[in-house]
Short mmCIF file of C-alpha atoms in Angstrom, two decimals:
data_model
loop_
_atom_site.label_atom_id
_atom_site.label_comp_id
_atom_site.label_asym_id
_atom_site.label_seq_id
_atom_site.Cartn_x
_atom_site.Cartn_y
_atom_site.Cartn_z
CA UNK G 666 -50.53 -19.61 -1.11
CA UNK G 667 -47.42 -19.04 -2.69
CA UNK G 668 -45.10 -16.53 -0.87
CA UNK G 669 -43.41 -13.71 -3.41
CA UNK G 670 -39.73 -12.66 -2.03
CA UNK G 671 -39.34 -9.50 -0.80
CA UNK G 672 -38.68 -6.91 -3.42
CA UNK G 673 -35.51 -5.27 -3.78
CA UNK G 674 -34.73 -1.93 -3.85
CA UNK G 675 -33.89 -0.26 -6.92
CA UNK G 676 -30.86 2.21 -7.00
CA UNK G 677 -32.14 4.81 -9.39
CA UNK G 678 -29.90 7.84 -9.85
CA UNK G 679 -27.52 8.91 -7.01
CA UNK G 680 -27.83 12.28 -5.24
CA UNK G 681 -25.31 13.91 -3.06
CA UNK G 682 -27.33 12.24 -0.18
CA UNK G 683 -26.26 8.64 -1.62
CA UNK G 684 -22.50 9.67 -2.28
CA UNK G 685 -22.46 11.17 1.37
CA UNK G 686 -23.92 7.49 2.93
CA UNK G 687 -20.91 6.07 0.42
CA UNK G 688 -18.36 7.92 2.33
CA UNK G 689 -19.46 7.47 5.49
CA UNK G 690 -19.62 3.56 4.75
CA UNK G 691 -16.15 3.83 3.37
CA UNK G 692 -15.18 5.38 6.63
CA UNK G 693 -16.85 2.53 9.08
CA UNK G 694 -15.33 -0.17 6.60
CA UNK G 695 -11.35 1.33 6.42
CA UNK G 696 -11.54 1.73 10.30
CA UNK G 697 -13.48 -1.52 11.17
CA UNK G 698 -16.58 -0.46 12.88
CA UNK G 699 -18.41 2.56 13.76
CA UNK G 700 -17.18 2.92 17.05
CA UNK G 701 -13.51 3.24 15.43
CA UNK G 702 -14.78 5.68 12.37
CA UNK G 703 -16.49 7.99 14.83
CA UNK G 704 -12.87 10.39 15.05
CA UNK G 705 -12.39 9.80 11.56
CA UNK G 706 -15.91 11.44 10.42
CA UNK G 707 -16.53 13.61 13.58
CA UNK G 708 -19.84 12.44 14.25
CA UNK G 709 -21.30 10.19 17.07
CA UNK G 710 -21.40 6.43 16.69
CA UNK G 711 -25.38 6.42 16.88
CA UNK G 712 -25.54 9.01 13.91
CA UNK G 713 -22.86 6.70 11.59
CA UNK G 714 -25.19 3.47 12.97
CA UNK G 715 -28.15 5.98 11.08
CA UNK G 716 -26.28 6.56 8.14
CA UNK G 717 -25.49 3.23 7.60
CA UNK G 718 -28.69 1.62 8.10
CA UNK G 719 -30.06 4.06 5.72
CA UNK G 720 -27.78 3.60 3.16
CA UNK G 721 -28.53 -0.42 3.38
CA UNK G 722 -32.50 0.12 2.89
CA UNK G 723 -31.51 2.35 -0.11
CA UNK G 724 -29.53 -0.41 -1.54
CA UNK G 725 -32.11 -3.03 -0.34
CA UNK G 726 -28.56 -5.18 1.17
CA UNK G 727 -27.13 -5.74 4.04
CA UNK G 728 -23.61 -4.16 3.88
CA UNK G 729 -22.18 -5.43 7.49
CA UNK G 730 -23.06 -7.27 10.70
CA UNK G 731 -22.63 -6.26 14.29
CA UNK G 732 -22.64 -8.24 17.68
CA UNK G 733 -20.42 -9.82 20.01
CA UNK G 734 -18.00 -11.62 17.02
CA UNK G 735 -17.06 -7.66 16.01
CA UNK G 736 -17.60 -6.01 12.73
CA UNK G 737 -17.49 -7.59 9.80
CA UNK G 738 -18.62 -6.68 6.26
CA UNK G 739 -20.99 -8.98 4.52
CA UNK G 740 -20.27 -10.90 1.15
CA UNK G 741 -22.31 -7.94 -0.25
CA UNK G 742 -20.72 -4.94 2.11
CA UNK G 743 -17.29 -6.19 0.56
CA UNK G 744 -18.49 -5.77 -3.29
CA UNK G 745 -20.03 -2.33 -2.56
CA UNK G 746 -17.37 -1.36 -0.44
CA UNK G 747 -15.12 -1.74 -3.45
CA UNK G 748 -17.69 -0.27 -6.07
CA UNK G 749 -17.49 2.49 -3.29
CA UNK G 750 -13.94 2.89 -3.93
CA UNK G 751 -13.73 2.87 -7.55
CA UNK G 752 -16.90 6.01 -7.36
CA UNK G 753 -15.15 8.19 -4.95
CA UNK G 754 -11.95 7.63 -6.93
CA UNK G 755 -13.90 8.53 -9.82
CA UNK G 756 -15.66 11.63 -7.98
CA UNK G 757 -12.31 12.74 -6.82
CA UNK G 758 -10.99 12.50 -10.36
CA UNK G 759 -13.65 14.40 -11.76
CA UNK G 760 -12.94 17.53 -9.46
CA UNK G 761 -9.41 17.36 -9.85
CA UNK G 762 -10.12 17.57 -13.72
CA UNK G 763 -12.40 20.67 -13.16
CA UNK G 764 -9.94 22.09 -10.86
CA UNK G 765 -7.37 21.52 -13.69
CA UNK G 766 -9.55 23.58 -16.30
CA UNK G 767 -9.61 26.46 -13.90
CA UNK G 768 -5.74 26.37 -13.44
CA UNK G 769 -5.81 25.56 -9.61
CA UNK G 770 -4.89 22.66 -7.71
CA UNK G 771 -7.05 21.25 -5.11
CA UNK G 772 -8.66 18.26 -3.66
CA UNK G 773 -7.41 15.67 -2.33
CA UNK G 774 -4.28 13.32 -3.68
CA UNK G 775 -3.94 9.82 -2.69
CA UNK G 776 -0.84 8.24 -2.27
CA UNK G 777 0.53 5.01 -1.97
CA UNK G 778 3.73 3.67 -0.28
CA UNK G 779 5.35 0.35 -0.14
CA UNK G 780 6.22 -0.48 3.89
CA UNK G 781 9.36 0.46 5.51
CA UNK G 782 10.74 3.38 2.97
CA UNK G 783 10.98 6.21 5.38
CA UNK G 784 14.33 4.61 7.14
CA UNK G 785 16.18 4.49 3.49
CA UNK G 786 18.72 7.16 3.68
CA UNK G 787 18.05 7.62 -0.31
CA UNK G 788 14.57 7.84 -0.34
CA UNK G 789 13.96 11.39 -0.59
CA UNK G 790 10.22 11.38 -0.26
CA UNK G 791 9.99 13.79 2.63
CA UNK G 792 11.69 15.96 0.87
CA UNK G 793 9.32 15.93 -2.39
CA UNK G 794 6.46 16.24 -0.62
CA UNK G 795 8.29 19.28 0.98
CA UNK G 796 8.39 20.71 -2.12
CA UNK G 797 5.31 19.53 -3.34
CA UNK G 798 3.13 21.39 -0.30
CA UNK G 799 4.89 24.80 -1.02
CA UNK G 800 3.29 24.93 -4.29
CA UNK G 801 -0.37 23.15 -3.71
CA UNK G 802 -1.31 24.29 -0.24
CA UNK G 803 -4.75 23.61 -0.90
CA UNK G 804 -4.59 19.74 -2.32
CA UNK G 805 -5.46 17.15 1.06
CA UNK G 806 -2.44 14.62 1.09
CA UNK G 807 -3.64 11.50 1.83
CA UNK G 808 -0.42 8.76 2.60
CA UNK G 809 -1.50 4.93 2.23
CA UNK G 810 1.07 2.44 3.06
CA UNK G 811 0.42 -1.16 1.32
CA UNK G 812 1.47 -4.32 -0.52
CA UNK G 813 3.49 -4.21 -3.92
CA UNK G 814 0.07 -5.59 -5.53
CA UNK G 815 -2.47 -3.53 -3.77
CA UNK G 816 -0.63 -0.12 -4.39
CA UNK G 817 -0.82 -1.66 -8.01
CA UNK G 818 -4.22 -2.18 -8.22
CA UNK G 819 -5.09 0.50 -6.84
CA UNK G 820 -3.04 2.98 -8.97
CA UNK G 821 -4.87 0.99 -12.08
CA UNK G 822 -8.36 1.60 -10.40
CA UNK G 823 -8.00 5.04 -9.50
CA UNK G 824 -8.25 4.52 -5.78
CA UNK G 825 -4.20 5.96 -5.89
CA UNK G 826 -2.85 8.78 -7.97
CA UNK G 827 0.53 7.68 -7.46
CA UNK G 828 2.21 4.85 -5.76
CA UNK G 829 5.67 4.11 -4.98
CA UNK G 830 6.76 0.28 -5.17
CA UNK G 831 10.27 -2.06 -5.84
CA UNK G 832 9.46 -2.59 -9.13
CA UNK G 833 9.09 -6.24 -10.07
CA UNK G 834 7.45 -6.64 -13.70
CA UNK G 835 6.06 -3.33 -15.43
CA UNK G 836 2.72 -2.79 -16.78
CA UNK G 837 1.70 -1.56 -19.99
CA UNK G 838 -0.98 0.60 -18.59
CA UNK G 839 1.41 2.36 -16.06
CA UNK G 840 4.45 4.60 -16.39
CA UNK G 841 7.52 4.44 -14.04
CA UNK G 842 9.92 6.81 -13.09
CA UNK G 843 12.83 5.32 -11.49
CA UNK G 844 13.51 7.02 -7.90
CA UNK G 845 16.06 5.11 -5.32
CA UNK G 846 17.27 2.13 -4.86
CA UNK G 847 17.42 -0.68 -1.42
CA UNK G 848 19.42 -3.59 -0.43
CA UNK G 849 18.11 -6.76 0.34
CA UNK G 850 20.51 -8.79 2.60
CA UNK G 851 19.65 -12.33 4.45
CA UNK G 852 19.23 -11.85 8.16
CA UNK G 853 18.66 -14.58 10.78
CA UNK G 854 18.31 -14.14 14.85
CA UNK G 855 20.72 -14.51 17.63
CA UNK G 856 18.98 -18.24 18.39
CA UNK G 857 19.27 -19.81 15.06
CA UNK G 858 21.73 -22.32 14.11
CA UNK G 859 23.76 -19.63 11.74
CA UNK G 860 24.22 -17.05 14.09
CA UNK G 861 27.68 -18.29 15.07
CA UNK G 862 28.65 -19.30 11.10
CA UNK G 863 31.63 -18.34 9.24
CA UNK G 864 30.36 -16.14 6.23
CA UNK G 865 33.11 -17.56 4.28
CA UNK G 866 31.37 -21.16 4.34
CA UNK G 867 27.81 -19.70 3.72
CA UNK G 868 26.39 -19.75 -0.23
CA UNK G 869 23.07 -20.20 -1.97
CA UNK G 870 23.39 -23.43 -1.41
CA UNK G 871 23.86 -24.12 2.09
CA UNK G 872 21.94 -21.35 3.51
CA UNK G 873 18.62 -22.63 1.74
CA UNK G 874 18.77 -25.73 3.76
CA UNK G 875 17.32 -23.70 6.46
CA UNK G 876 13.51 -22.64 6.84
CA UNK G 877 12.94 -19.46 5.10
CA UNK G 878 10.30 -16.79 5.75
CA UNK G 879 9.70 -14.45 2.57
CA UNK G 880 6.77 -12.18 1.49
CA UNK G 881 3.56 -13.49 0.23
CA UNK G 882 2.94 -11.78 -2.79
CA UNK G 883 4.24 -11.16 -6.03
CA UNK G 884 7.63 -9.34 -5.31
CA UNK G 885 11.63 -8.94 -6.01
CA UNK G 886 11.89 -11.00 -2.90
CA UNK G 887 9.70 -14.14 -4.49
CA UNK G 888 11.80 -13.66 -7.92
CA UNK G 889 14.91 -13.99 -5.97
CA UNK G 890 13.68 -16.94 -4.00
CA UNK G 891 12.01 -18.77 -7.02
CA UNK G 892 15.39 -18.38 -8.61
CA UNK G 893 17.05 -20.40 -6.08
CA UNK G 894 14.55 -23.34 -5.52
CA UNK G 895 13.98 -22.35 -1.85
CA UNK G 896 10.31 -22.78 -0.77
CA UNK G 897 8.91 -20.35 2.14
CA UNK G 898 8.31 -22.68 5.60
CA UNK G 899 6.67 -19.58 7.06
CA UNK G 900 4.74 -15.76 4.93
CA UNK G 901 4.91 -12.26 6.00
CA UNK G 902 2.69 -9.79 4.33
CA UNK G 903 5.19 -7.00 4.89
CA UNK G 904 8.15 -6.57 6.05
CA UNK G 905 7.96 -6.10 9.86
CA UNK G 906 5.98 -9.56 9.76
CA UNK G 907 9.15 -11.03 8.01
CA UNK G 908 11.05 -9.27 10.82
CA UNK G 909 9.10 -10.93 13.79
CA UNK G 910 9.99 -14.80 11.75
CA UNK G 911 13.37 -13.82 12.19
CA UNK G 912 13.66 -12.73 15.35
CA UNK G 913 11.89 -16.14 16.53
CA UNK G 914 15.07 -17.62 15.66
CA UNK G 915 13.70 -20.58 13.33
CA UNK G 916 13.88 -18.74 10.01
CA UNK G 917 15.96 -16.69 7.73
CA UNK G 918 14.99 -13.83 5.85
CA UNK G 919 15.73 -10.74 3.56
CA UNK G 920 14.95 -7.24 5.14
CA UNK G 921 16.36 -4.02 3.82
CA UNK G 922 19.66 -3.29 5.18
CA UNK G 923 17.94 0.30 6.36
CA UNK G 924 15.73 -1.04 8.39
CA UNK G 925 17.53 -4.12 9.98
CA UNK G 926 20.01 -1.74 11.50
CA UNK G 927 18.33 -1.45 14.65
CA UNK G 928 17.90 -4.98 15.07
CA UNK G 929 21.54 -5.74 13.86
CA UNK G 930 23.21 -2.88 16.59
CA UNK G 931 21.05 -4.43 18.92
CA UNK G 932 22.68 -7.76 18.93
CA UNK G 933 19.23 -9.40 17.84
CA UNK G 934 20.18 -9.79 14.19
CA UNK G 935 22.77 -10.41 12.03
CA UNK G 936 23.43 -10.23 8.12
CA UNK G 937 24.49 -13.66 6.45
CA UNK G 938 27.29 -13.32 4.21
CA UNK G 939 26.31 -9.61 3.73
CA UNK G 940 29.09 -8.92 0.43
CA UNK G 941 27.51 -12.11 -1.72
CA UNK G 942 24.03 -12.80 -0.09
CA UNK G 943 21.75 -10.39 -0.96
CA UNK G 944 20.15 -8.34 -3.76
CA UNK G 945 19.36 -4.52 -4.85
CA UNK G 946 15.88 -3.41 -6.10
CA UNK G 947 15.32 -0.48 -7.62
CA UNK G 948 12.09 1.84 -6.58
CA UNK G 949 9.76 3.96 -9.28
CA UNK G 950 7.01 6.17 -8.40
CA UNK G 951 4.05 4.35 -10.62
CA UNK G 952 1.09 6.43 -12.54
CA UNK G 953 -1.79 5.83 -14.74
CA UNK G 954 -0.88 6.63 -18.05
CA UNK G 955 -4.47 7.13 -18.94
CA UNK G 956 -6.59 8.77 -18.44
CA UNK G 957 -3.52 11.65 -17.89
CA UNK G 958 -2.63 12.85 -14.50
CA UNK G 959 -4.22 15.79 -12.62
CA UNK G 960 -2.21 18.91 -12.33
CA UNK G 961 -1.48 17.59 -8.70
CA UNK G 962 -0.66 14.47 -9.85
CA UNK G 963 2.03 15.66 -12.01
CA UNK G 964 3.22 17.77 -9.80
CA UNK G 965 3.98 15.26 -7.27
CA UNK G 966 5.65 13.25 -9.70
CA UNK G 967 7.91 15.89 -10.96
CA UNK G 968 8.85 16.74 -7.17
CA UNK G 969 9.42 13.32 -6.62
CA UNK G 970 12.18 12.86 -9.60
CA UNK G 971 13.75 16.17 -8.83
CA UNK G 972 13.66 15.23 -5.44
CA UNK G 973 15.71 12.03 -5.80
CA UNK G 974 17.82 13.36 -8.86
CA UNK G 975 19.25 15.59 -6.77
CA UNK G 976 20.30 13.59 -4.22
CA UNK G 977 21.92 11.57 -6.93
CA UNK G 978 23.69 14.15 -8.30
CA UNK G 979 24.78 15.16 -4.60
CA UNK G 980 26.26 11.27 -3.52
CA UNK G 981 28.03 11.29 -7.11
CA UNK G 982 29.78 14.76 -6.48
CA UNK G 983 30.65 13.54 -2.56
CA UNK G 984 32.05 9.92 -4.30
#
């Protein structure tokens, strides 16, 4: 007798029910288990372990395994889980677009950052967002930091109403509006063979001889490096992991200047040739241009250039 496969489960229309199970999966996947979303939704790990298991036999897939390896999401958990995104985004979208036709701002506003702005005395950030809560009490700030490409993507998808990144190559389908810029200078650690070097002997040249640990994604850091030939012996996804290389002694590496202070005052770093080895990037807050921005949105955005014109305009008058 031949055996028929199980059927499937079809979707049918969502209800608030489904969208609710979405959210509550988003949760469990962003933290990385149930037992790690329970303070992020409030609700007891048994109850998420409910939800979950509900929301599978309404999609008729298994979304994520759990046992003694951990939590991990399942081929299918991953391509729901970002279908998942791309809905809420969409949801969230929706209201703010209904909140716009009633002239109020509300909801919630997700926004991106690149890693390690918060210790760049020109990065005036704080400050917008100042600004930006004493006129939209009521919209839920939401700060995400990530990669150069993932705050891209997920500005494009709607996951992010705004990001701010170095920029690197623009997109058609995304405006820019320049903020404040960052040095890049060349560090290595007390242990590696430059730390006692005369800058006056170091170039290009000679310091690419030595193993170099760079980001591992598309960025002004790999332009630079592709421009000089040099090939990475050891990756860092941000810029703390680059950090860590560089502390070990067997690499070199760029860091902003900002945040390589500590490390420098410390005795643990040094800068390489800091007048002629090293490059400037400049950062833009990055939107969609369409559809057009929320109320919020643009709000944010305008806080954000006033924000950093100003401080501008202040460092011009002091120079």
């Amino acid at each position: 007798m031949q055996v028929k496969p199980p059927r499937r489960a079809v979707l049918g229309a969502l209800s608030d029910a489904d969208i609710r199970l979405l959210r509550v999966f988003r949760a469990v996947a962003d933290c990385g288990g149930m037992a790690a979303a329970e303070l992020e939704l409030n609700i007891a790990t048994s109850t998420i372990s409910r939800h979950i298991k509900d929301l599978e036999t309404r999609l008729g897939l298994t979304l994520c395994r759990r046992g003694r390896g951990g939590f991990a999401l399942t081929p299918e958990g991953e391509r729901v889980h970002a279908e998942t995104l791309r809905l809420l985004a969409a949801t969230d979208a929706f209201r703010a677009s209904i909140d716009d036709l009633h002239q109020r701002m509300g909801g919630e506003l997700h926004v991106a950052l690149f890693d390690k702005t918060a210790s760049n005395p020109a990065a005036q950030i704080a400050q917008a967002l100042a600004a930006f809560r004493a006129q939209a009490s009521d919209v839920h700030l939401n700060l995400h930091v990530g990669t150069l490409s993932a705050i891209e993507r997920g500005v494009m998808d709607g996951q992010f109403q705004l990001g701010i990144i170095p920029e690197h190559r623009r997109s058609q389908s995304l405006r820019y509006d320049e903020l404040f810029g960052e040095t890049m200078r060349l560090y290595c650690g007390v242990t590696h063979p430059l730390w006692g070097a005369d800058d006056a002997t170091l170039d290009w040249t000679s310091v690419g001889a030595h193993a170099f640990a760079g980001l591992g994604y598309h960025s002004p850091n790999m332009e630079v490096v592709h421009a000089r030939g040099w090939k990475r012996a050891a990756t860092g996804f941000d810029q703390e992991a680059v950090a860590t290389l560089i502390l070990s002694g067997a690499f070199i590496g760029f860091l902003p200047d900002h945040y390589a202070a500590a490390f420098v005052q410390s005795g643990r770093m040094r800068a390489l040739a800091p007048e002629r080895l090293g490059y400037d990037c400049m950062f833009s807050a990055i939107t969609r241009r369409s559809p057009a921005p929320s109320r919020a949105t643009a709000l944010l955005r305008a806080c954000l250039v006033q924000a950093h014109a100003g401080a501008r305009g202040s460092d011009a008058a002091a120079a």
